[in-house]
């Protein structure tokens, strides 16, 4: 495949793949383009609803918890860790693909394992964050009464503060826009589902590598295709991170 | 030169040869006819499933046209068949709404999207680009079976106690989001959404295959600009689907959440049956945006493949090269691009900012330009042609006629000021049935009559074909032309009974004429169905390899090709597909090398 390509060589004349891409990889690229539109639609919907509200919770205030740290105020610390883990898993994925090019089965297995670990860790973090938000209790003034509620897809405790009203030493708020939970859990959940599918694919790839499937085939292209997907899911996270945690 | 040949050998990817060895395997009934991975068989499966759906969807329109044409008449046999849905022999309102909704859903998605693209993309891509099969025959099979799954679910929804979805084929919330809002908003609506989700998966699997086959698996010499227009049309169609269906999918996910998890994506400030619902902050308009971002490209997903079919069949039967080949490609590209930028013309009356509305007016009217270029090219292809009036050719001409009539009314509704009056009236019904419904059917019929010999090795009956064409054409105009007047008069669409309205009761007789023509045109479609199935078994046999004298590669295969299409090597291509009547020769197939002193086109 490393044949010298003369200048002015025509790629589109038929009888071969333009740019030498296999159909499998081409399909993966196009699928990712399609999936971009799925996420794009969700994020834009989120954006339009959010700007139509006259109040939206401050992420620094919502995402300020860290496991085992009690009530210490650590804005965005945990999500930064999650993001770091996911990005590192992309790095290990690159290394797996690299070993695949060298047809080094042991190397592929090693880096696949690290990637699976990274993906699973990310999912565990997400599970913790969701649990923390859903089971959390915040004093909220609802119909003239103070209630302790968490954040779910149908209720949102992160509303504007009620001036001067305190409850057990905490500021009491009004209910926030319900769209917050719907979009937060909906979109991070949809992304988490993508990560989960990715982990499943990686496990499958690991099994196939183990039983020597790719060695028999003579190439590790499947690892590359899963790699494309994995990087994509990573990239989507960057946007989710931006839209929910930073803005 | 020698250098180049070395590269050619170096870069031939493995998949081009991958299918060489599959086509000698022993085939059982199951692998040949049911879980087939042969593109030709999958095409037939899509076509026949599509025909079944078209009959069901068409029958639904007959039923609601009975209600519209004869609102006071009681037909006891209706009650015998449909029970309480047609109490006292009269179609009940819930039934009427369900019929209209399912008619739209079935015809738009199951017939004119899956049935049409599924048939001709599968049949023609490998044949015409010169490939042994699709890039991934397995995914291709999955695409069909996901379509079947969607079909089974939507079919099941017809039989549930509360009936199928009934809020119109666009299923706008809040009606579709609140189970208590109407009969059709209950389980029928859920089944509808799940079926459509399966449908999107099927489309995606199919689309990925179409695009990668066209880009990657063209035979030697088949440059992009030698591809027949059918293949170009399918390429754009597939890309539209790949980029717009996911948005619909997202919209449906949010709708399902609103229905079952109590979220408020589309809901706000609603009082239902005297109860104030807790939902707040959502927007039903958001749904409309998500829907029409697919919805408008969807109408081009329906019409583009037929534009390709018509271009091809017309050029062959006019014995002339298609006029403006490159202009055809360019205008399809323009249409595909603009298709993504006009969706809000369906929403002019949602309280949209008039300035934004005017932007969408401009972009919408721009689409008329490439559409007009295509029409011009078809007319010029016909001009002074040596026309053979086969049934396929007649349907091509019918297509152009319909497309012009419906395109012109598009310019009416594309102007927001006019659309304020025309929106949600029969004018819109007339517009899109002519430009999309009937046109697309005409194009599809052209394709079926033309490629039937390739599919089954037999011809369809011509006389029945002519009757089919003329009755369909006349009925189509009788049905939809008067609807423009009704629309101008403000007659709203989707109403159950117009006879009680002072403003519309004088249309009762006109409606009766329309209903009569609708029923007649349904019956004549059955004639087509009869012709189709009869000819599969008893039609006149094809005896020559290239019965139409066509240039494209499918006619270089044996009359009944096996899996793999060409018994020997895949032929090489030396020219474009439209050398008809060139240098005194009737036609020159794509496989013929360019002669020394041949003129260039
Ligand atoms: C000349 C180009 C066209 C223009 C300017 C145009 C414009 C429009 C506009 C503005 C509407 C919205 C009307 C309303 O709801 O008030 C509409 C409806 C529609 N058009 Fe077109 N159109 C054109 C061509 C087409 C074509 C080629 C197709 C299909 C192949 C098509 C299919 C439809 C459908 C299905 C609807 C109605 C959907 C519904 O509300 O149920 N149109 N068109
Ligand atoms: Cu439109």
PDB file of N, CA and C and ligand atoms in Angstrom, chain B residues 292 296 299 342-343 345-346, ligand 2:
ATOM      1  N   UNK B 292     -39.467  19.296  11.201  1.00  0.00           N
ATOM      2  CA  UNK B 292     -39.338  19.767   9.818  1.00  0.00           C
ATOM      3  C   UNK B 292     -37.896  19.826   9.345  1.00  0.00           C
ATOM      4  N   UNK B 296     -38.657  18.508   5.782  1.00  0.00           N
ATOM      5  CA  UNK B 296     -38.450  19.031   4.435  1.00  0.00           C
ATOM      6  C   UNK B 296     -37.451  18.218   3.622  1.00  0.00           C
ATOM      7  N   UNK B 299     -39.088  15.280   2.001  1.00  0.00           N
ATOM      8  CA  UNK B 299     -39.832  15.355   0.737  1.00  0.00           C
ATOM      9  C   UNK B 299     -38.887  15.230  -0.455  1.00  0.00           C
ATOM     10  N   UNK B 342     -34.581  25.293   4.513  1.00  0.00           N
ATOM     11  CA  UNK B 342     -35.894  25.892   4.249  1.00  0.00           C
ATOM     12  C   UNK B 342     -36.986  25.387   5.180  1.00  0.00           C
ATOM     13  N   UNK B 343     -36.615  24.553   6.169  1.00  0.00           N
ATOM     14  CA  UNK B 343     -37.653  23.814   6.882  1.00  0.00           C
ATOM     15  C   UNK B 343     -38.722  24.705   7.505  1.00  0.00           C
ATOM     16  N   UNK B 345     -40.383  27.005   6.411  1.00  0.00           N
ATOM     17  CA  UNK B 345     -41.526  27.451   5.611  1.00  0.00           C
ATOM     18  C   UNK B 345     -42.788  26.650   5.954  1.00  0.00           C
ATOM     19  N   UNK B 346     -42.619  25.590   6.733  1.00  0.00           N
ATOM     20  CA  UNK B 346     -43.807  24.876   7.216  1.00  0.00           C
ATOM     21  C   UNK B 346     -44.355  25.534   8.478  1.00  0.00           C
TER      22      UNK B 346
HETATM   23 CU1  LIG C   2     -40.921  21.944   2.824  1.00  0.00          CU
END
